[in-house]
């Protein structure tokens, strides 16, 4: 409990006294390093005081009255450790989501250059691009794409961009930015019950909705360049700079200092030297919960271009294009290779990469599989037993 007080008392006279109490009771020296103190606490068995949730509710009430509901009730069945839920330094929706933002035709997007990074989506023929330079300031968008209500979540800290259907078993879930993090990963909240949701898994982890079997369906999104996305989808629309918010949407402006180094803003309980913290991986998100998580180094995939394997009983193929964009598809047991910039199988049949499937001239389709990029540390924090291919 005292470690959490440090963040609130930082820079005030009580801070030093709190540190003295912590160090006296733990017999440890932390040198005012709150991340070191948290890492020490996470190594201990989780046995919270019966009033710990109430303490968090009252503590964060001082910052934002809307925070109180997250912890005041329904925490006894939480799926994550409450002491690993940290305040991210913003109020609820203080990083404002884009709510059905204005889209414009590609030819009107004169603010974009070919090399700029976009997150591309196509649903039922409706192709849309969400530039990283804009989404980094908002970290979430709510939209209807191809007639499907979706919620796109960009966790800038852990490098994930995940697209979810907002409807589960006929119930629409209106999501927002909670202001809190779990293992440096953004926690969402739903407007109806104020439950906290794990962004990387798309399911509630604290609050009334825990244990209800709710898990949002993840849809395909690709990280690519504006040039490559336009080439593949000439009729695409793209976010307008007119978002209703006053931000510097220049390329690379948002989180420039954070992306420039390997240093983390918020530590996690796990460290792994196989890759640097912010090296990118490509995570496979299909199979069953009992399957061992699997991830590939993005550098490895961009070097190999075509990689095949089996995960959770599903044969797959991963294909990297010239822009560095990576997509995962079912392989159907076929063996694929890259010949003269074309994807061919062992019978020399040519296949085309679409957003929903690999297709050939005979009309056969091999469907796209759920997958996304992430920073290595962020993926490891969520799935510490992951299998890494590099």
Short mmCIF file of C-alpha atoms in Angstrom, two decimals:
data_model
loop_
_atom_site.label_atom_id
_atom_site.label_comp_id
_atom_site.label_asym_id
_atom_site.label_seq_id
_atom_site.Cartn_x
_atom_site.Cartn_y
_atom_site.Cartn_z
CA UNK A 1 0.00 0.00 0.00
CA UNK A 2 2.77 2.42 0.94
CA UNK A 3 4.52 2.01 -2.42
CA UNK A 4 1.39 3.24 -4.20
CA UNK A 5 1.34 6.31 -1.96
CA UNK A 6 4.72 7.35 -3.37
CA UNK A 7 3.23 8.17 -6.77
CA UNK A 8 0.64 10.44 -5.17
CA UNK A 9 3.08 12.04 -2.72
CA UNK A 10 5.93 12.46 -5.22
CA UNK A 11 7.78 15.73 -4.73
CA UNK A 12 6.06 16.57 -1.44
CA UNK A 13 7.54 16.45 2.10
CA UNK A 14 5.66 13.23 3.02
CA UNK A 15 7.39 11.35 0.20
CA UNK A 16 10.70 11.01 2.04
CA UNK A 17 8.99 9.86 5.22
CA UNK A 18 7.07 7.21 3.27
CA UNK A 19 10.34 5.97 1.78
CA UNK A 20 11.89 5.75 5.23
CA UNK A 21 8.97 3.66 6.47
CA UNK A 22 9.15 1.36 3.43
CA UNK A 23 12.89 0.81 3.72
CA UNK A 24 12.73 0.29 7.49
CA UNK A 25 10.04 -2.38 7.13
CA UNK A 26 11.57 -4.17 4.14
CA UNK A 27 15.23 -3.82 5.12
CA UNK A 28 15.88 -2.76 1.51
CA UNK A 29 17.37 0.35 -0.09
CA UNK A 30 15.42 1.60 -3.10
CA UNK A 31 17.04 5.04 -3.54
CA UNK A 32 13.61 6.54 -4.32
CA UNK A 33 13.23 4.19 -7.30
CA UNK A 34 9.53 3.35 -7.33
CA UNK A 35 9.93 0.76 -10.09
CA UNK A 36 12.53 -1.07 -8.01
CA UNK A 37 10.14 -1.04 -5.06
CA UNK A 38 7.31 -2.42 -7.16
CA UNK A 39 9.54 -5.16 -8.63
CA UNK A 40 10.53 -6.19 -5.11
CA UNK A 41 6.90 -6.35 -4.00
CA UNK A 42 5.84 -8.42 -7.04
CA UNK A 43 8.40 -11.09 -6.17
CA UNK A 44 6.57 -11.72 -2.91
CA UNK A 45 3.52 -13.92 -2.52
CA UNK A 46 0.35 -12.01 -3.31
CA UNK A 47 -1.59 -11.84 -0.05
CA UNK A 48 -3.35 -8.46 -0.02
CA UNK A 49 -4.92 -6.91 3.04
CA UNK A 50 -8.72 -7.42 3.09
CA UNK A 51 -9.16 -3.66 2.68
CA UNK A 52 -6.58 -3.25 -0.08
CA UNK A 53 -9.14 -2.69 -2.85
CA UNK A 54 -10.97 -0.16 -0.70
CA UNK A 55 -7.64 1.57 -0.05
CA UNK A 56 -6.99 1.85 -3.81
CA UNK A 57 -10.50 3.20 -4.36
CA UNK A 58 -10.07 5.93 -1.74
CA UNK A 59 -6.49 6.72 -2.78
CA UNK A 60 -7.27 7.29 -6.45
CA UNK A 61 -10.53 9.03 -5.65
CA UNK A 62 -8.28 11.97 -4.73
CA UNK A 63 -7.06 12.12 -8.33
CA UNK A 64 -10.30 11.49 -10.20
CA UNK A 65 -13.68 10.68 -8.58
CA UNK A 66 -14.39 8.38 -11.52
CA UNK A 67 -11.55 6.06 -10.44
CA UNK A 68 -13.39 5.07 -7.26
CA UNK A 69 -15.75 2.63 -8.99
CA UNK A 70 -12.93 0.51 -10.42
CA UNK A 71 -11.87 -0.75 -7.00
CA UNK A 72 -14.76 -0.11 -4.60
CA UNK A 73 -16.64 -3.34 -5.26
CA UNK A 74 -16.54 -6.61 -7.21
CA UNK A 75 -12.76 -7.03 -6.82
CA UNK A 76 -12.85 -10.35 -4.98
CA UNK A 77 -12.86 -12.27 -8.28
CA UNK A 78 -10.20 -10.14 -10.01
CA UNK A 79 -8.15 -12.10 -12.55
CA UNK A 80 -5.02 -10.02 -12.02
CA UNK A 81 -3.05 -8.82 -9.00
CA UNK A 82 -4.42 -5.49 -7.81
CA UNK A 83 -0.92 -4.34 -6.81
CA UNK A 84 0.12 -4.63 -10.47
CA UNK A 85 -2.54 -2.12 -11.50
CA UNK A 86 -0.76 1.22 -11.69
CA UNK A 87 -2.00 4.69 -12.43
CA UNK A 88 -0.78 5.83 -15.84
CA UNK A 89 -0.66 9.53 -15.00
CA UNK A 90 -3.89 10.51 -16.79
CA UNK A 91 -7.55 10.82 -15.84
CA UNK A 92 -10.30 8.60 -17.22
CA UNK A 93 -10.37 9.20 -20.98
CA UNK A 94 -7.69 11.84 -20.40
CA UNK A 95 -6.17 10.37 -23.55
CA UNK A 96 -9.34 10.99 -25.58
CA UNK A 97 -10.53 8.16 -27.83
CA UNK A 98 -11.56 9.06 -31.37
CA UNK A 99 -15.32 8.49 -31.57
CA UNK A 100 -16.44 7.73 -35.15
CA UNK A 101 -13.77 10.09 -36.51
CA UNK A 102 -13.97 11.85 -39.85
CA UNK A 103 -12.49 9.87 -42.75
CA UNK A 104 -11.38 11.36 -46.07
CA UNK A 105 -10.50 9.89 -49.50
CA UNK A 106 -6.85 8.97 -50.01
CA UNK A 107 -6.28 11.76 -52.54
CA UNK A 108 -7.27 14.36 -49.96
CA UNK A 109 -4.75 13.13 -47.38
CA UNK A 110 -2.00 15.49 -48.49
CA UNK A 111 -0.59 15.55 -44.97
CA UNK A 112 0.68 11.95 -45.35
CA UNK A 113 3.95 10.90 -46.98
CA UNK A 114 4.53 7.50 -48.56
CA UNK A 115 6.81 6.29 -45.75
CA UNK A 116 4.44 7.24 -42.91
CA UNK A 117 3.14 4.36 -40.82
CA UNK A 118 -0.56 3.49 -40.92
CA UNK A 119 -2.69 0.80 -39.33
CA UNK A 120 -4.79 -0.72 -42.10
CA UNK A 121 -8.21 -2.36 -41.79
CA UNK A 122 -10.57 -3.84 -44.35
CA UNK A 123 -13.96 -5.30 -43.39
CA UNK A 124 -16.56 -6.29 -45.98
CA UNK A 125 -14.77 -4.27 -48.64
CA UNK A 126 -14.49 -1.12 -46.51
CA UNK A 127 -10.76 -0.25 -46.39
CA UNK A 128 -9.55 2.34 -43.89
CA UNK A 129 -6.18 3.65 -42.74
CA UNK A 130 -5.49 5.03 -39.27
CA UNK A 131 -2.11 6.82 -39.25
CA UNK A 132 0.14 6.10 -36.29
CA UNK A 133 0.98 9.81 -36.02
CA UNK A 134 -2.67 10.53 -35.15
CA UNK A 135 -3.63 7.42 -33.22
CA UNK A 136 -0.62 7.73 -30.89
CA UNK A 137 -2.29 10.80 -29.36
CA UNK A 138 -5.59 8.99 -28.77
CA UNK A 139 -4.70 5.30 -28.35
CA UNK A 140 -8.24 4.21 -29.17
CA UNK A 141 -10.88 4.68 -31.83
CA UNK A 142 -14.53 3.67 -31.99
CA UNK A 143 -15.93 3.20 -35.46
CA UNK A 144 -18.20 1.22 -37.74
CA UNK A 145 -16.20 -0.39 -40.55
CA UNK A 146 -17.98 -2.39 -43.23
CA UNK A 147 -21.10 -2.40 -41.09
CA UNK A 148 -19.25 -3.85 -38.08
CA UNK A 149 -18.92 -1.91 -34.81
CA UNK A 150 -15.26 -2.01 -33.78
CA UNK A 151 -12.91 -0.66 -31.16
CA UNK A 152 -9.27 -0.20 -32.14
CA UNK A 153 -6.79 -0.02 -29.28
CA UNK A 154 -3.22 1.23 -29.67
CA UNK A 155 -1.15 0.74 -26.53
CA UNK A 156 1.77 3.03 -27.26
CA UNK A 157 3.73 1.77 -24.24
CA UNK A 158 3.69 -1.90 -25.24
CA UNK A 159 3.45 -1.43 -29.02
CA UNK A 160 0.22 -3.32 -29.68
CA UNK A 161 -2.52 -2.35 -32.12
CA UNK A 162 -5.53 -4.65 -31.73
CA UNK A 163 -8.96 -4.38 -33.33
CA UNK A 164 -11.97 -5.83 -31.52
CA UNK A 165 -15.60 -6.34 -32.37
CA UNK A 166 -17.52 -4.45 -29.69
CA UNK A 167 -20.42 -6.90 -29.65
CA UNK A 168 -20.33 -10.17 -27.73
CA UNK A 169 -23.34 -12.50 -27.76
CA UNK A 170 -25.64 -9.66 -28.78
CA UNK A 171 -24.37 -7.22 -26.15
CA UNK A 172 -22.52 -4.06 -27.21
CA UNK A 173 -19.63 -3.02 -24.97
CA UNK A 174 -18.78 0.69 -25.02
CA UNK A 175 -15.12 0.92 -24.03
CA UNK A 176 -12.87 3.77 -22.95
CA UNK A 177 -9.44 4.51 -21.50
CA UNK A 178 -9.40 3.80 -17.76
CA UNK A 179 -6.26 5.76 -16.87
CA UNK A 180 -4.63 2.63 -15.41
CA UNK A 181 -2.10 0.08 -16.63
CA UNK A 182 -1.40 -3.57 -15.96
CA UNK A 183 2.20 -4.55 -16.63
CA UNK A 184 2.65 -1.41 -18.74
CA UNK A 185 -0.37 -2.41 -20.83
CA UNK A 186 -3.35 -0.09 -21.14
CA UNK A 187 -6.47 -1.14 -19.21
CA UNK A 188 -9.81 -0.28 -20.79
CA UNK A 189 -13.11 0.14 -18.95
CA UNK A 190 -16.68 -0.37 -20.09
CA UNK A 191 -19.22 2.39 -19.61
CA UNK A 192 -22.03 0.14 -18.37
CA UNK A 193 -20.35 -1.61 -15.42
CA UNK A 194 -16.99 0.19 -15.07
CA UNK A 195 -15.19 -3.14 -15.17
CA UNK A 196 -11.51 -2.99 -16.14
CA UNK A 197 -10.54 -4.84 -19.32
CA UNK A 198 -7.20 -6.31 -20.39
CA UNK A 199 -6.33 -4.71 -23.73
CA UNK A 200 -4.13 -7.50 -25.04
CA UNK A 201 -6.73 -10.21 -24.36
CA UNK A 202 -9.98 -8.31 -24.88
CA UNK A 203 -11.67 -9.48 -21.71
CA UNK A 204 -12.66 -8.05 -18.30
CA UNK A 205 -10.19 -8.67 -15.47
CA UNK A 206 -11.59 -6.60 -12.57
CA UNK A 207 -15.22 -5.80 -11.83
CA UNK A 208 -18.76 -7.10 -12.31
CA UNK A 209 -18.12 -8.64 -15.76
CA UNK A 210 -15.33 -10.98 -14.60
CA UNK A 211 -16.34 -14.61 -14.84
CA UNK A 212 -19.12 -13.99 -17.37
CA UNK A 213 -17.24 -15.69 -20.20
CA UNK A 214 -16.84 -12.46 -22.15
CA UNK A 215 -13.99 -12.31 -24.66
CA UNK A 216 -14.16 -9.91 -27.59
CA UNK A 217 -13.33 -11.21 -31.05
CA UNK A 218 -10.09 -9.83 -32.46
CA UNK A 219 -10.12 -8.77 -36.12
CA UNK A 220 -7.23 -8.31 -38.52
CA UNK A 221 -5.20 -5.11 -38.63
CA UNK A 222 -1.89 -4.60 -40.41
CA UNK A 223 0.96 -2.18 -39.69
CA UNK A 224 2.28 -0.91 -43.01
CA UNK A 225 3.26 2.24 -44.91
CA UNK A 226 0.85 4.68 -46.47
CA UNK A 227 2.36 3.95 -49.89
CA UNK A 228 1.86 0.19 -49.61
CA UNK A 229 -1.66 0.50 -48.19
CA UNK A 230 -2.74 2.87 -50.99
CA UNK A 231 -1.27 0.55 -53.60
CA UNK A 232 -3.24 -2.41 -52.27
CA UNK A 233 -6.39 -0.40 -51.53
CA UNK A 234 -6.70 2.59 -53.90
CA UNK A 235 -10.25 3.27 -52.70
CA UNK A 236 -9.24 3.47 -49.04
CA UNK A 237 -10.30 6.26 -46.76
CA UNK A 238 -8.02 7.65 -44.07
CA UNK A 239 -8.31 9.66 -40.87
CA UNK A 240 -8.71 13.38 -41.32
CA UNK A 241 -6.51 15.74 -39.33
CA UNK A 242 -9.76 17.36 -38.25
CA UNK A 243 -10.25 15.16 -35.16
CA UNK A 244 -11.83 17.79 -32.94
CA UNK A 245 -8.69 17.84 -30.78
CA UNK A 246 -5.76 20.23 -30.76
CA UNK A 247 -2.63 18.07 -31.14
CA UNK A 248 0.64 18.20 -33.03
CA UNK A 249 -0.01 15.33 -35.42
CA UNK A 250 3.42 15.50 -37.05
CA UNK A 251 5.05 12.19 -37.92
CA UNK A 252 6.96 10.82 -34.94
CA UNK A 253 5.98 13.63 -32.54
CA UNK A 254 3.85 11.67 -30.06
CA UNK A 255 5.97 9.61 -27.62
CA UNK A 256 9.14 10.60 -29.48
CA UNK A 257 11.35 10.34 -26.38
CA UNK A 258 9.81 7.02 -25.31
CA UNK A 259 10.29 5.40 -28.72
CA UNK A 260 13.85 6.73 -28.99
CA UNK A 261 15.27 4.55 -26.20
CA UNK A 262 14.83 1.07 -24.74
CA UNK A 263 13.85 2.49 -21.36
CA UNK A 264 10.38 1.74 -19.97
CA UNK A 265 7.98 4.18 -18.33
CA UNK A 266 6.50 1.43 -16.16
CA UNK A 267 8.37 -1.71 -15.18
CA UNK A 268 6.95 -5.23 -15.32
CA UNK A 269 7.69 -8.34 -13.23
CA UNK A 270 9.53 -10.07 -16.07
CA UNK A 271 12.79 -9.49 -17.91
CA UNK A 272 14.22 -11.51 -20.79
CA UNK A 273 17.51 -10.74 -22.52
CA UNK A 274 16.76 -12.68 -25.71
CA UNK A 275 15.60 -9.39 -27.23
CA UNK A 276 15.68 -5.74 -26.28
CA UNK A 277 12.60 -4.37 -24.51
CA UNK A 278 11.20 -2.54 -27.52
CA UNK A 279 12.27 -4.90 -30.26
CA UNK A 280 9.13 -5.81 -32.17
CA UNK A 281 7.62 -9.28 -32.25
CA UNK A 282 4.76 -10.69 -34.29
CA UNK A 283 2.37 -12.57 -32.02
CA UNK A 284 0.16 -15.47 -33.07
CA UNK A 285 -3.30 -15.07 -31.51
CA UNK A 286 -5.05 -18.21 -32.70
CA UNK A 287 -5.34 -21.63 -31.09
CA UNK A 288 -6.77 -22.47 -27.67
CA UNK A 289 -5.92 -20.92 -24.28
CA UNK A 290 -4.04 -24.12 -23.39
CA UNK A 291 -1.61 -23.70 -26.31
CA UNK A 292 1.81 -22.27 -25.48
CA UNK A 293 1.96 -18.65 -26.71
CA UNK A 294 4.20 -18.10 -29.73
CA UNK A 295 5.88 -15.03 -31.18
CA UNK A 296 8.35 -14.27 -33.96
CA UNK A 297 10.96 -11.53 -34.16
CA UNK A 298 9.78 -9.00 -36.76
CA UNK A 299 13.37 -8.69 -38.01
CA UNK A 300 13.47 -12.47 -38.51
CA UNK A 301 10.24 -12.44 -40.53
CA UNK A 302 11.24 -9.47 -42.67
CA UNK A 303 14.47 -11.28 -43.52
CA UNK A 304 12.82 -14.64 -44.31
CA UNK A 305 9.69 -13.15 -46.00
CA UNK A 306 7.77 -16.47 -45.88
CA UNK A 307 7.68 -18.66 -42.77
CA UNK A 308 5.47 -21.66 -42.06
CA UNK A 309 4.56 -23.68 -39.01
CA UNK A 310 1.74 -25.18 -36.95
CA UNK A 311 0.20 -23.66 -33.85
CA UNK A 312 -2.68 -25.07 -31.86
CA UNK A 313 -3.21 -27.67 -34.57
CA UNK A 314 -3.53 -25.00 -37.29
CA UNK A 315 -0.96 -24.98 -40.13
CA UNK A 316 -0.10 -21.36 -40.94
CA UNK A 317 2.03 -19.21 -43.19
CA UNK A 318 3.44 -15.79 -42.27
CA UNK A 319 4.18 -13.44 -45.16
CA UNK A 320 6.11 -10.17 -45.02
CA UNK A 321 5.70 -7.72 -47.91
CA UNK A 322 8.10 -5.10 -49.22
CA UNK A 323 6.90 -2.49 -46.72
CA UNK A 324 7.65 -4.78 -43.79
CA UNK A 325 3.96 -5.50 -43.17
CA UNK A 326 3.32 -9.04 -41.93
CA UNK A 327 0.15 -11.09 -42.29
CA UNK A 328 -0.75 -14.57 -41.00
CA UNK A 329 -2.91 -17.00 -42.96
CA UNK A 330 -3.98 -20.62 -42.80
CA UNK A 331 -1.71 -22.63 -45.08
CA UNK A 332 -4.09 -25.52 -45.68
CA UNK A 333 -1.09 -27.85 -45.66
CA UNK A 334 0.41 -26.19 -48.74
CA UNK A 335 4.07 -25.19 -48.98
CA UNK A 336 4.56 -21.56 -49.97
CA UNK A 337 7.55 -19.62 -51.23
CA UNK A 338 8.35 -16.24 -52.75
CA UNK A 339 9.20 -16.31 -56.46
CA UNK A 340 9.81 -13.07 -58.35
CA UNK A 341 7.84 -11.16 -55.71
CA UNK A 342 4.89 -13.54 -56.04
CA UNK A 343 3.55 -16.01 -53.49
CA UNK A 344 3.40 -19.50 -54.99
CA UNK A 345 2.69 -22.96 -53.61
CA UNK A 346 4.44 -26.24 -54.43
CA UNK A 347 2.29 -26.67 -57.56
CA UNK A 348 3.41 -23.24 -58.85
CA UNK A 349 -0.08 -21.82 -58.25
CA UNK A 350 0.06 -18.07 -57.60
CA UNK A 351 -1.70 -16.72 -54.49
CA UNK A 352 -2.66 -13.14 -53.70
CA UNK A 353 -2.53 -11.53 -50.28
CA UNK A 354 -5.88 -10.01 -49.35
CA UNK A 355 -6.82 -8.60 -45.97
CA UNK A 356 -9.22 -11.43 -45.17
CA UNK A 357 -7.58 -14.35 -46.98
CA UNK A 358 -4.95 -15.71 -49.36
CA UNK A 359 -6.70 -16.29 -52.68
CA UNK A 360 -5.87 -17.90 -56.03
CA UNK A 361 -7.37 -17.70 -59.52
CA UNK A 362 -9.51 -20.77 -58.87
CA UNK A 363 -11.32 -18.96 -56.09
CA UNK A 364 -9.79 -20.93 -53.24
CA UNK A 365 -9.30 -19.01 -50.01
CA UNK A 366 -7.07 -19.53 -46.99
CA UNK A 367 -8.37 -17.29 -44.25
CA UNK A 368 -6.42 -14.64 -42.36
CA UNK A 369 -5.48 -15.57 -38.80
CA UNK A 370 -5.51 -13.27 -35.74
CA UNK A 371 -2.06 -11.82 -35.08
CA UNK A 372 -0.44 -8.50 -34.27
CA UNK A 373 2.81 -6.75 -33.43
CA UNK A 374 4.01 -5.87 -29.95
CA UNK A 375 7.13 -4.76 -28.16
CA UNK A 376 8.95 -7.80 -26.78
CA UNK A 377 8.69 -6.65 -23.15
CA UNK A 378 4.95 -6.00 -23.47
CA UNK A 379 4.21 -9.40 -24.96
CA UNK A 380 6.45 -11.14 -22.42
CA UNK A 381 4.67 -9.36 -19.55
CA UNK A 382 1.36 -10.79 -20.74
CA UNK A 383 2.69 -14.22 -21.71
CA UNK A 384 5.93 -14.95 -19.79
CA UNK A 385 6.03 -18.59 -20.98
CA UNK A 386 5.96 -17.63 -24.66
CA UNK A 387 7.92 -19.48 -27.34
CA UNK A 388 10.11 -17.02 -29.25
CA UNK A 389 11.45 -17.58 -32.76
CA UNK A 390 14.21 -15.18 -33.79
#
